[in-house]
């Protein structure tokens, strides 16, 4: 079984279609999604529809809560709040219902689990090895996929210590990562639609439990078109320019 793991698509249709084409070439059996399908970008309906039709399992992210009235928008920065309200107005009734119905992580699946922020708190940003070490008691499975930070890589936990897993280097498109028995892993595929690890390319991962391998992937996409649409929609300009920086 080969899983395509997507996270943080953020209504970026150009990034999603580029990832989709590359993933079709790579080959996969099932698609899984770690949330934040919508929010920030200009194509929430297209992205929601795509994920609805193709993903075997999708858990909710904080942006699914924000655009369906399930989160207090005072906790969001002004650009995120504006985008959440804009998204709420754009979603068709059918897509809004689907977004509101997405389950909260962690969600177990075939010996691994999916979470948006962390298995202990769906809204937590897991950014440091110290935070990863604190989670050891919460990890019900040896492999947990996480998103939310928009930083590709994650953490390897071995003998109660966490080590950072680095993203795909700038000059490469693929990084194969072997999983070792006796270690636990928090694997972040990175963000499809709004990377924040200094690399503007769309990010995702493939997971093959049978051979205990994660393949981290990156692909360039039409950033300019995504930016043009964000500006044409009247969304905050920061949401457009940050795409070309990967920040
Ligand atoms: Zn996100």
CSV table of C-alpha atoms and ligand atoms in Angstrom, one decimal:
chain,number,residue,atom,x,y,z
A,1,UNK,CA,0.0,0.0,0.0
A,2,UNK,CA,1.3,3.4,-0.9
A,3,UNK,CA,-0.4,6.4,0.7
A,4,UNK,CA,-0.4,9.9,-0.7
A,5,UNK,CA,-0.3,12.2,2.4
A,6,UNK,CA,-1.5,15.8,1.8
A,7,UNK,CA,-1.8,18.6,4.4
A,8,UNK,CA,-2.5,22.4,4.4
A,9,UNK,CA,-3.8,22.7,0.8
A,10,UNK,CA,-5.3,26.1,1.8
A,11,UNK,CA,-7.5,26.6,-1.2
A,12,UNK,CA,-4.5,26.8,-3.5
A,13,UNK,CA,-5.7,25.1,-6.7
A,14,UNK,CA,-2.5,25.7,-8.7
A,15,UNK,CA,-0.4,23.9,-6.0
A,16,UNK,CA,-2.9,21.1,-5.6
A,17,UNK,CA,-3.0,20.3,-9.3
A,18,UNK,CA,0.8,20.4,-9.6
A,19,UNK,CA,1.0,17.9,-6.7
A,20,UNK,CA,-1.8,15.8,-8.1
A,21,UNK,CA,0.0,15.5,-11.5
A,22,UNK,CA,3.3,14.6,-9.8
A,23,UNK,CA,1.6,12.1,-7.5
A,24,UNK,CA,-0.1,10.4,-10.4
A,25,UNK,CA,3.3,10.0,-12.0
A,26,UNK,CA,4.8,8.6,-8.8
A,27,UNK,CA,1.8,6.3,-8.3
A,28,UNK,CA,-0.2,5.8,-5.1
A,29,UNK,CA,-3.1,3.7,-3.8
A,30,UNK,CA,-4.9,6.0,-1.4
A,31,UNK,CA,-5.0,9.7,-0.5
A,32,UNK,CA,-5.1,10.9,3.1
A,33,UNK,CA,-5.4,14.5,4.2
A,34,UNK,CA,-4.4,16.2,7.4
A,35,UNK,CA,-6.7,19.2,7.3
A,36,UNK,CA,-6.7,22.9,6.3
A,37,UNK,CA,-8.1,22.1,2.9
A,38,UNK,CA,-9.4,25.7,2.8
A,39,UNK,CA,-8.5,29.1,4.1
A,40,UNK,CA,-6.0,31.7,2.7
A,41,UNK,CA,-6.3,30.8,-1.0
A,42,UNK,CA,-8.8,31.7,-3.7
A,43,UNK,CA,-10.2,28.3,-4.6
A,44,UNK,CA,-11.8,26.8,-1.6
A,45,UNK,CA,-14.6,25.0,-3.5
A,46,UNK,CA,-12.4,23.5,-6.1
A,47,UNK,CA,-10.0,22.1,-3.4
A,48,UNK,CA,-12.8,20.9,-1.1
A,49,UNK,CA,-14.4,19.1,-4.1
A,50,UNK,CA,-11.1,17.5,-5.1
A,51,UNK,CA,-10.4,16.2,-1.6
A,52,UNK,CA,-14.0,15.1,-1.0
A,53,UNK,CA,-13.9,13.0,-4.2
A,54,UNK,CA,-10.4,11.4,-3.7
A,55,UNK,CA,-9.3,11.2,-0.1
A,56,UNK,CA,-10.0,8.0,1.9
A,57,UNK,CA,-9.7,9.9,5.2
A,58,UNK,CA,-9.6,13.6,5.9
A,59,UNK,CA,-9.4,15.2,9.4
A,60,UNK,CA,-10.2,18.8,10.2
A,61,UNK,CA,-7.7,21.6,10.6
A,62,UNK,CA,-8.1,24.8,12.4
A,63,UNK,CA,-9.2,26.6,9.2
A,64,UNK,CA,-12.1,24.1,8.8
A,65,UNK,CA,-13.2,25.3,12.2
A,66,UNK,CA,-12.5,29.0,11.5
A,67,UNK,CA,-14.7,29.1,8.3
A,68,UNK,CA,-17.6,27.2,9.8
A,69,UNK,CA,-18.0,29.1,13.0
A,70,UNK,CA,-16.5,26.5,15.2
A,71,UNK,CA,-13.5,28.6,16.3
A,72,UNK,CA,-13.2,32.0,17.9
A,73,UNK,CA,-11.8,34.2,15.2
A,74,UNK,CA,-10.3,36.6,17.8
A,75,UNK,CA,-7.5,34.0,18.2
A,76,UNK,CA,-6.6,34.4,14.5
A,77,UNK,CA,-4.4,37.1,13.0
A,78,UNK,CA,-6.2,39.7,10.9
A,79,UNK,CA,-5.3,38.1,7.5
A,80,UNK,CA,-6.4,34.7,8.7
A,81,UNK,CA,-9.6,36.1,10.0
A,82,UNK,CA,-10.4,38.0,6.8
A,83,UNK,CA,-9.6,34.8,4.8
A,84,UNK,CA,-11.9,32.7,7.1
A,85,UNK,CA,-14.8,35.1,6.6
A,86,UNK,CA,-14.2,35.3,2.9
A,87,UNK,CA,-14.1,31.5,2.7
A,88,UNK,CA,-17.3,31.2,4.7
A,89,UNK,CA,-19.1,33.3,2.1
A,90,UNK,CA,-17.6,31.4,-0.9
A,91,UNK,CA,-18.2,27.8,0.1
A,92,UNK,CA,-21.3,26.1,-1.5
A,93,UNK,CA,-23.8,24.7,1.0
A,94,UNK,CA,-22.6,21.2,0.1
A,95,UNK,CA,-18.9,22.0,0.6
A,96,UNK,CA,-19.6,23.9,3.8
A,97,UNK,CA,-21.5,21.0,5.2
A,98,UNK,CA,-18.6,18.6,4.3
A,99,UNK,CA,-16.0,21.0,5.8
A,100,UNK,CA,-18.1,21.2,9.1
A,101,UNK,CA,-18.4,17.4,9.2
A,102,UNK,CA,-14.7,16.6,9.1
A,103,UNK,CA,-13.6,14.5,12.2
A,104,UNK,CA,-11.1,15.8,14.7
A,105,UNK,CA,-7.7,14.0,14.8
A,106,UNK,CA,-6.0,11.9,15.9
A,107,UNK,CA,-7.5,9.3,13.6
A,108,UNK,CA,-6.0,5.8,13.6
A,109,UNK,CA,-5.4,3.9,10.4
A,110,UNK,CA,-3.7,0.6,9.6
A,111,UNK,CA,-0.9,1.0,12.3
A,112,UNK,CA,-0.4,4.7,12.0
A,113,UNK,CA,-2.4,7.9,12.8
A,114,UNK,CA,-3.3,11.3,11.4
A,115,UNK,CA,-3.3,14.5,13.4
A,116,UNK,CA,-3.5,18.2,12.3
A,117,UNK,CA,-1.3,19.9,14.9
A,118,UNK,CA,-0.4,17.2,17.4
A,119,UNK,CA,-2.0,14.0,18.7
A,120,UNK,CA,-2.5,15.8,22.1
A,121,UNK,CA,-4.0,19.0,20.7
A,122,UNK,CA,-5.2,19.6,17.2
A,123,UNK,CA,-4.3,23.3,17.3
A,124,UNK,CA,-0.7,22.9,18.7
A,125,UNK,CA,2.2,24.0,16.5
A,126,UNK,CA,4.9,21.3,16.9
A,127,UNK,CA,8.0,23.2,16.1
A,128,UNK,CA,10.7,22.1,18.5
A,129,UNK,CA,12.3,18.7,19.5
A,130,UNK,CA,11.3,19.6,23.1
A,131,UNK,CA,7.6,19.7,22.2
A,132,UNK,CA,8.0,16.4,20.3
A,133,UNK,CA,9.6,14.7,23.4
A,134,UNK,CA,6.7,15.9,25.6
A,135,UNK,CA,4.4,13.9,23.3
A,136,UNK,CA,5.9,10.5,23.8
A,137,UNK,CA,3.1,9.3,26.2
A,138,UNK,CA,0.5,10.4,23.7
A,139,UNK,CA,1.7,8.5,20.7
A,140,UNK,CA,-0.6,5.5,20.3
A,141,UNK,CA,1.1,4.5,17.1
A,142,UNK,CA,4.8,4.4,16.1
A,143,UNK,CA,4.1,6.8,13.1
A,144,UNK,CA,1.9,9.9,13.4
A,145,UNK,CA,1.4,12.3,10.5
A,146,UNK,CA,1.1,15.9,11.4
A,147,UNK,CA,0.6,19.2,9.6
A,148,UNK,CA,-0.3,22.7,10.8
A,149,UNK,CA,3.2,24.2,10.9
A,150,UNK,CA,3.6,24.1,7.1
A,151,UNK,CA,7.2,22.9,7.7
A,152,UNK,CA,8.2,19.7,5.9
A,153,UNK,CA,10.1,17.0,7.9
A,154,UNK,CA,9.0,16.3,11.5
A,155,UNK,CA,10.8,14.5,14.3
A,156,UNK,CA,12.3,11.1,15.0
A,157,UNK,CA,11.8,9.9,18.7
A,158,UNK,CA,14.5,7.5,19.9
A,159,UNK,CA,15.3,6.7,23.6
A,160,UNK,CA,13.1,9.6,24.7
A,161,UNK,CA,15.0,12.2,22.6
A,162,UNK,CA,13.7,13.9,19.5
A,163,UNK,CA,15.7,14.7,16.4
A,164,UNK,CA,14.5,17.0,13.6
A,165,UNK,CA,13.9,15.5,10.2
A,166,UNK,CA,15.1,17.9,7.5
A,167,UNK,CA,12.9,18.7,4.4
A,168,UNK,CA,13.8,18.0,0.8
A,169,UNK,CA,16.9,20.0,0.0
A,170,UNK,CA,16.4,23.0,-2.4
A,171,UNK,CA,18.2,21.3,-5.3
A,172,UNK,CA,16.2,18.1,-5.1
A,173,UNK,CA,12.6,17.1,-5.6
A,174,UNK,CA,12.6,13.9,-3.5
A,175,UNK,CA,14.0,12.7,-0.2
A,176,UNK,CA,13.6,9.1,0.8
A,177,UNK,CA,13.5,8.5,4.6
A,178,UNK,CA,13.7,5.0,6.2
A,179,UNK,CA,11.8,4.3,9.4
A,180,UNK,CA,13.5,2.2,12.0
A,181,UNK,CA,11.8,-0.2,14.4
A,182,UNK,CA,12.2,1.0,18.0
A,183,UNK,CA,11.8,4.7,17.0
A,184,UNK,CA,8.6,6.7,16.9
A,185,UNK,CA,8.0,9.3,14.3
A,186,UNK,CA,6.1,12.6,13.9
A,187,UNK,CA,6.1,13.0,10.1
A,188,UNK,CA,5.1,16.3,8.5
A,189,UNK,CA,4.6,16.1,4.8
A,190,UNK,CA,4.8,19.9,4.6
A,191,UNK,CA,2.1,22.2,3.1
A,192,UNK,CA,0.7,21.8,-0.4
A,193,UNK,CA,-0.7,25.3,-0.6
A,194,UNK,CA,1.3,27.6,1.6
A,195,UNK,CA,4.8,26.3,2.6
A,196,UNK,CA,6.6,28.1,5.4
A,197,UNK,CA,9.9,26.4,5.5
A,198,UNK,CA,11.7,28.8,3.2
A,199,UNK,CA,11.0,26.8,0.0
A,200,UNK,CA,8.1,28.0,-2.1
A,201,UNK,CA,7.6,24.6,-3.8
A,202,UNK,CA,4.4,22.6,-2.9
A,203,UNK,CA,5.2,19.8,-0.5
A,204,UNK,CA,3.7,16.4,0.2
A,205,UNK,CA,4.8,12.9,1.2
A,206,UNK,CA,4.3,9.3,0.2
A,207,UNK,CA,4.2,6.5,2.8
A,208,UNK,CA,4.7,2.8,2.3
A,209,UNK,CA,4.1,1.0,5.6
A,210,UNK,CA,5.1,-2.3,4.1
A,211,UNK,CA,8.7,-1.1,3.5
A,212,UNK,CA,8.7,1.4,6.4
A,213,UNK,CA,9.6,4.3,4.1
A,214,UNK,CA,8.5,7.9,3.8
A,215,UNK,CA,9.2,9.8,0.6
A,216,UNK,CA,9.2,13.5,1.0
A,217,UNK,CA,8.4,15.4,-2.2
A,218,UNK,CA,8.5,18.9,-3.6
A,219,UNK,CA,7.3,20.4,-6.9
A,220,UNK,CA,7.2,23.9,-8.4
A,221,UNK,CA,3.8,25.2,-9.4
A,222,UNK,CA,2.3,28.3,-10.9
A,223,UNK,CA,2.7,30.6,-7.9
A,224,UNK,CA,1.9,33.8,-10.0
A,225,UNK,CA,-1.6,32.5,-10.9
A,226,UNK,CA,-2.4,31.6,-7.3
A,227,UNK,CA,-1.2,35.1,-6.3
A,228,UNK,CA,-3.2,36.8,-9.0
A,229,UNK,CA,-6.4,35.1,-7.9
A,230,UNK,CA,-5.8,36.0,-4.2
A,231,UNK,CA,-5.4,39.6,-5.2
A,232,UNK,CA,-8.4,39.6,-7.5
A,233,UNK,CA,-10.5,38.1,-4.7
A,234,UNK,CA,-9.7,41.0,-2.5
A,235,UNK,CA,-7.9,38.8,0.0
A,236,UNK,CA,-5.1,40.4,2.1
A,237,UNK,CA,-1.9,40.9,0.0
A,238,UNK,CA,0.3,39.2,2.5
A,239,UNK,CA,-1.4,35.9,1.6
A,240,UNK,CA,-0.2,36.4,-2.0
A,241,UNK,CA,3.4,37.6,-1.5
A,242,UNK,CA,4.2,35.0,1.2
A,243,UNK,CA,3.6,32.2,-1.4
A,244,UNK,CA,6.7,33.3,-3.4
A,245,UNK,CA,8.8,33.4,-0.3
A,246,UNK,CA,7.7,30.1,1.2
A,247,UNK,CA,7.3,31.9,4.5
B,1,LIG,ZN1,-2.5,25.3,7.8
